JSON list of C-alpha atoms in Angstrom, two decimals:
[
{"chain": "A", "resi": 1, "resn": "VAL", "atom": "CA", "xyz": [0.00, 0.00, 0.00]},
{"chain": "A", "resi": 2, "resn": "GLN", "atom": "CA", "xyz": [1.43, 3.34, -1.03]},
{"chain": "A", "resi": 3, "resn": "LEU", "atom": "CA", "xyz": [0.45, 6.96, -0.65]},
{"chain": "A", "resi": 4, "resn": "GLN", "atom": "CA", "xyz": [1.12, 8.89, -3.84]},
{"chain": "A", "resi": 5, "resn": "ALA", "atom": "CA", "xyz": [1.61, 12.62, -3.40]},
{"chain": "A", "resi": 6, "resn": "SER", "atom": "CA", "xyz": [1.58, 15.09, -6.28]},
{"chain": "A", "resi": 7, "resn": "GLY", "atom": "CA", "xyz": [1.01, 18.73, -7.13]},
{"chain": "A", "resi": 8, "resn": "GLY", "atom": "CA", "xyz": [4.23, 20.35, -5.98]},
{"chain": "A", "resi": 9, "resn": "GLY", "atom": "CA", "xyz": [6.19, 22.77, -8.09]},
{"chain": "A", "resi": 10, "resn": "LEU", "atom": "CA", "xyz": [7.71, 26.21, -8.37]},
{"chain": "A", "resi": 11, "resn": "VAL", "atom": "CA", "xyz": [5.49, 29.20, -7.73]},
{"chain": "A", "resi": 12, "resn": "GLN", "atom": "CA", "xyz": [6.00, 32.88, -7.03]},
{"chain": "A", "resi": 13, "resn": "ALA", "atom": "CA", "xyz": [5.15, 34.36, -3.66]},
{"chain": "A", "resi": 14, "resn": "GLY", "atom": "CA", "xyz": [1.44, 35.03, -3.45]},
{"chain": "A", "resi": 15, "resn": "GLY", "atom": "CA", "xyz": [0.63, 32.17, -5.77]},
{"chain": "A", "resi": 16, "resn": "SER", "atom": "CA", "xyz": [-1.30, 28.95, -5.16]},
{"chain": "A", "resi": 17, "resn": "LEU", "atom": "CA", "xyz": [-0.77, 25.23, -5.44]},
{"chain": "A", "resi": 18, "resn": "ARG", "atom": "CA", "xyz": [-2.97, 22.22, -4.73]},
{"chain": "A", "resi": 19, "resn": "LEU", "atom": "CA", "xyz": [-1.40, 19.06, -3.42]},
{"chain": "A", "resi": 20, "resn": "SER", "atom": "CA", "xyz": [-3.04, 15.66, -3.74]},
{"chain": "A", "resi": 21, "resn": "CYS", "atom": "CA", "xyz": [-2.38, 12.37, -2.00]},
{"chain": "A", "resi": 22, "resn": "THR", "atom": "CA", "xyz": [-4.10, 9.14, -2.93]},
{"chain": "A", "resi": 23, "resn": "ALA", "atom": "CA", "xyz": [-3.80, 5.59, -1.65]},
{"chain": "A", "resi": 24, "resn": "SER", "atom": "CA", "xyz": [-2.86, 2.81, -4.03]},
{"chain": "A", "resi": 25, "resn": "GLU", "atom": "CA", "xyz": [-5.54, 0.45, -2.67]},
{"chain": "A", "resi": 26, "resn": "ARG", "atom": "CA", "xyz": [-9.11, 0.73, -1.54]},
{"chain": "A", "resi": 27, "resn": "MET", "atom": "CA", "xyz": [-9.50, 1.33, 2.17]},
{"chain": "A", "resi": 28, "resn": "SER", "atom": "CA", "xyz": [-12.05, -0.09, 4.57]},
{"chain": "A", "resi": 29, "resn": "SER", "atom": "CA", "xyz": [-10.86, 2.03, 7.49]},
{"chain": "A", "resi": 30, "resn": "ILE", "atom": "CA", "xyz": [-8.69, 5.09, 7.72]},
{"chain": "A", "resi": 31, "resn": "THR", "atom": "CA", "xyz": [-8.04, 7.53, 10.50]},
{"chain": "A", "resi": 32, "resn": "TYR", "atom": "CA", "xyz": [-7.22, 11.16, 10.17]},
{"chain": "A", "resi": 33, "resn": "MET", "atom": "CA", "xyz": [-5.02, 12.15, 7.28]},
{"chain": "A", "resi": 34, "resn": "GLY", "atom": "CA", "xyz": [-2.39, 14.82, 7.39]},
{"chain": "A", "resi": 35, "resn": "TRP", "atom": "CA", "xyz": [0.13, 16.90, 5.55]},
{"chain": "A", "resi": 36, "resn": "TYR", "atom": "CA", "xyz": [3.57, 17.53, 7.00]},
{"chain": "A", "resi": 37, "resn": "ARG", "atom": "CA", "xyz": [6.44, 19.50, 5.59]},
{"chain": "A", "resi": 38, "resn": "GLN", "atom": "CA", "xyz": [10.18, 19.59, 5.93]},
{"chain": "A", "resi": 39, "resn": "ALA", "atom": "CA", "xyz": [12.16, 22.64, 4.94]},
{"chain": "A", "resi": 40, "resn": "PRO", "atom": "CA", "xyz": [15.87, 22.38, 4.13]},
{"chain": "A", "resi": 41, "resn": "GLY", "atom": "CA", "xyz": [17.87, 21.95, 7.31]},
{"chain": "A", "resi": 42, "resn": "LYS", "atom": "CA", "xyz": [14.79, 21.78, 9.51]},
{"chain": "A", "resi": 43, "resn": "GLN", "atom": "CA", "xyz": [12.75, 19.10, 11.19]},
{"chain": "A", "resi": 44, "resn": "ARG", "atom": "CA", "xyz": [9.54, 17.78, 9.70]},
{"chain": "A", "resi": 45, "resn": "GLU", "atom": "CA", "xyz": [6.54, 19.67, 11.04]},
{"chain": "A", "resi": 46, "resn": "LEU", "atom": "CA", "xyz": [2.80, 19.38, 10.91]},
{"chain": "A", "resi": 47, "resn": "ALA", "atom": "CA", "xyz": [0.98, 21.54, 8.36]},
{"chain": "A", "resi": 48, "resn": "ALA", "atom": "CA", "xyz": [-2.61, 20.30, 8.62]},
{"chain": "A", "resi": 49, "resn": "THR", "atom": "CA", "xyz": [-4.74, 17.29, 9.53]},
{"chain": "A", "resi": 50, "resn": "ILE", "atom": "CA", "xyz": [-8.31, 16.23, 8.85]},
{"chain": "A", "resi": 51, "resn": "THR", "atom": "CA", "xyz": [-10.34, 13.52, 10.56]},
{"chain": "A", "resi": 52, "resn": "SER", "atom": "CA", "xyz": [-12.65, 11.08, 8.83]},
{"chain": "A", "resi": 53, "resn": "GLY", "atom": "CA", "xyz": [-15.51, 13.30, 9.97]},
{"chain": "A", "resi": 54, "resn": "GLY", "atom": "CA", "xyz": [-13.97, 16.41, 8.47]},
{"chain": "A", "resi": 55, "resn": "THR", "atom": "CA", "xyz": [-12.57, 18.14, 11.55]},
{"chain": "A", "resi": 56, "resn": "THR", "atom": "CA", "xyz": [-9.47, 20.09, 10.57]},
{"chain": "A", "resi": 57, "resn": "ASN", "atom": "CA", "xyz": [-6.40, 21.30, 12.41]},
{"chain": "A", "resi": 58, "resn": "TYR", "atom": "CA", "xyz": [-3.75, 23.68, 11.12]},
{"chain": "A", "resi": 59, "resn": "ALA", "atom": "CA", "xyz": [-0.33, 24.88, 12.14]},
{"chain": "A", "resi": 60, "resn": "ASP", "atom": "CA", "xyz": [-0.44, 28.54, 13.11]},
{"chain": "A", "resi": 61, "resn": "SER", "atom": "CA", "xyz": [1.93, 29.37, 10.25]},
{"chain": "A", "resi": 62, "resn": "VAL", "atom": "CA", "xyz": [-0.56, 28.21, 7.59]},
{"chain": "A", "resi": 63, "resn": "LYS", "atom": "CA", "xyz": [-3.90, 29.14, 9.14]},
{"chain": "A", "resi": 64, "resn": "GLY", "atom": "CA", "xyz": [-6.02, 31.24, 6.83]},
{"chain": "A", "resi": 65, "resn": "ARG", "atom": "CA", "xyz": [-3.92, 30.34, 3.80]},
{"chain": "A", "resi": 66, "resn": "PHE", "atom": "CA", "xyz": [-4.05, 26.55, 3.55]},
{"chain": "A", "resi": 67, "resn": "THR", "atom": "CA", "xyz": [-7.14, 24.36, 3.37]},
{"chain": "A", "resi": 68, "resn": "ILE", "atom": "CA", "xyz": [-7.08, 20.60, 3.87]},
{"chain": "A", "resi": 69, "resn": "SER", "atom": "CA", "xyz": [-9.86, 18.42, 2.51]},
{"chain": "A", "resi": 70, "resn": "ARG", "atom": "CA", "xyz": [-10.47, 14.77, 1.83]},
{"chain": "A", "resi": 71, "resn": "ASP", "atom": "CA", "xyz": [-12.51, 12.53, -0.40]},
{"chain": "A", "resi": 72, "resn": "ASN", "atom": "CA", "xyz": [-13.27, 9.37, 1.53]},
{"chain": "A", "resi": 73, "resn": "ALA", "atom": "CA", "xyz": [-14.65, 7.60, -1.53]},
{"chain": "A", "resi": 74, "resn": "LYS", "atom": "CA", "xyz": [-11.35, 8.15, -3.34]},
{"chain": "A", "resi": 75, "resn": "ASN", "atom": "CA", "xyz": [-9.15, 7.65, -0.25]},
{"chain": "A", "resi": 76, "resn": "ALA", "atom": "CA", "xyz": [-7.57, 10.97, -1.05]},
{"chain": "A", "resi": 77, "resn": "VAL", "atom": "CA", "xyz": [-6.51, 14.04, 0.87]},
{"chain": "A", "resi": 78, "resn": "TYR", "atom": "CA", "xyz": [-5.81, 17.46, -0.61]},
{"chain": "A", "resi": 79, "resn": "LEU", "atom": "CA", "xyz": [-4.03, 20.60, 0.50]},
{"chain": "A", "resi": 80, "resn": "GLN", "atom": "CA", "xyz": [-5.01, 23.87, -1.16]},
{"chain": "A", "resi": 81, "resn": "MET", "atom": "CA", "xyz": [-2.25, 26.38, -0.53]},
{"chain": "A", "resi": 82, "resn": "ASN", "atom": "CA", "xyz": [-2.96, 30.04, -1.22]},
{"chain": "A", "resi": 83, "resn": "ASN", "atom": "CA", "xyz": [-0.92, 33.18, -0.72]},
{"chain": "A", "resi": 84, "resn": "LEU", "atom": "CA", "xyz": [2.26, 31.14, -0.61]},
{"chain": "A", "resi": 85, "resn": "LYS", "atom": "CA", "xyz": [5.34, 32.60, 1.02]},
{"chain": "A", "resi": 86, "resn": "PRO", "atom": "CA", "xyz": [9.02, 31.78, 0.54]},
{"chain": "A", "resi": 87, "resn": "GLU", "atom": "CA", "xyz": [9.03, 30.23, 4.01]},
{"chain": "A", "resi": 88, "resn": "ASP", "atom": "CA", "xyz": [6.51, 27.64, 2.78]},
{"chain": "A", "resi": 89, "resn": "THR", "atom": "CA", "xyz": [9.28, 26.15, 0.64]},
{"chain": "A", "resi": 90, "resn": "ALA", "atom": "CA", "xyz": [9.61, 22.51, 1.72]},
{"chain": "A", "resi": 91, "resn": "VAL", "atom": "CA", "xyz": [9.02, 18.92, 0.80]},
{"chain": "A", "resi": 92, "resn": "TYR", "atom": "CA", "xyz": [5.42, 18.12, 1.67]},
{"chain": "A", "resi": 93, "resn": "TYR", "atom": "CA", "xyz": [4.48, 14.65, 2.85]},
{"chain": "A", "resi": 94, "resn": "CYS", "atom": "CA", "xyz": [1.09, 13.10, 3.37]},
{"chain": "A", "resi": 95, "resn": "ASN", "atom": "CA", "xyz": [0.63, 10.81, 6.33]},
{"chain": "A", "resi": 96, "resn": "VAL", "atom": "CA", "xyz": [-1.94, 8.35, 7.59]},
{"chain": "A", "resi": 97, "resn": "PRO", "atom": "CA", "xyz": [-1.46, 7.05, 11.17]},
{"chain": "A", "resi": 98, "resn": "PHE", "atom": "CA", "xyz": [-3.62, 3.96, 10.63]},
{"chain": "A", "resi": 99, "resn": "LEU", "atom": "CA", "xyz": [-5.29, 2.30, 7.68]},
{"chain": "A", "resi": 100, "resn": "ARG", "atom": "CA", "xyz": [-6.85, -1.00, 6.77]},
{"chain": "A", "resi": 101, "resn": "THR", "atom": "CA", "xyz": [-7.41, -2.04, 3.19]},
{"chain": "A", "resi": 102, "resn": "VAL", "atom": "CA", "xyz": [-10.47, -3.91, 1.94]},
{"chain": "A", "resi": 103, "resn": "SER", "atom": "CA", "xyz": [-8.14, -6.87, 1.43]},
{"chain": "A", "resi": 104, "resn": "GLY", "atom": "CA", "xyz": [-7.38, -6.89, 5.16]},
{"chain": "A", "resi": 105, "resn": "ILE", "atom": "CA", "xyz": [-3.93, -5.28, 5.25]},
{"chain": "A", "resi": 106, "resn": "THR", "atom": "CA", "xyz": [-3.39, -3.12, 8.34]},
{"chain": "A", "resi": 107, "resn": "LEU", "atom": "CA", "xyz": [-0.66, -0.51, 8.37]},
{"chain": "A", "resi": 108, "resn": "TYR", "atom": "CA", "xyz": [0.47, 2.14, 10.83]},
{"chain": "A", "resi": 109, "resn": "ASN", "atom": "CA", "xyz": [2.16, 5.48, 10.22]},
{"chain": "A", "resi": 110, "resn": "VAL", "atom": "CA", "xyz": [2.19, 5.40, 6.44]},
{"chain": "A", "resi": 111, "resn": "TRP", "atom": "CA", "xyz": [4.04, 8.21, 4.62]},
{"chain": "A", "resi": 112, "resn": "GLY", "atom": "CA", "xyz": [3.85, 9.34, 1.03]},
{"chain": "A", "resi": 113, "resn": "GLN", "atom": "CA", "xyz": [7.02, 9.94, -0.94]},
{"chain": "A", "resi": 114, "resn": "GLY", "atom": "CA", "xyz": [6.92, 13.73, -0.67]},
{"chain": "A", "resi": 115, "resn": "THR", "atom": "CA", "xyz": [6.38, 16.47, -3.21]},
{"chain": "A", "resi": 116, "resn": "LEU", "atom": "CA", "xyz": [8.60, 19.56, -3.41]},
{"chain": "A", "resi": 117, "resn": "VAL", "atom": "CA", "xyz": [7.08, 23.01, -3.15]},
{"chain": "A", "resi": 118, "resn": "THR", "atom": "CA", "xyz": [9.36, 25.93, -3.95]},
{"chain": "A", "resi": 119, "resn": "VAL", "atom": "CA", "xyz": [8.16, 29.49, -3.47]},
{"chain": "A", "resi": 120, "resn": "SER", "atom": "CA", "xyz": [10.26, 32.24, -4.99]},
{"chain": "A", "resi": 121, "resn": "SER", "atom": "CA", "xyz": [10.29, 35.79, -3.68]}
]
């Protein structure tokens, strides 16, 4: 089971990007889904999470600019990033703490491969 992240790229400050993360198999159970980011030389940090019921949580640094959403039918999570700043430059990773596929596979702490977001000033 893999999480496939996409949507990163190079954008000017003030621009927007939409990240997507989809699971490679159908899920029967999945907990909250999240986006984390790791800037060069820094530790990985939380950007946003969303529960299966749609409750969201954001890091203070992205509140009001980023919006996380999910499509349970597609086992996908999205991150709409608006008004991007140079300090948002990082590799963005999607994460699922727990999932179970319809085929019965149970996995914990699953990470996507990361997608690079570069914001130029």
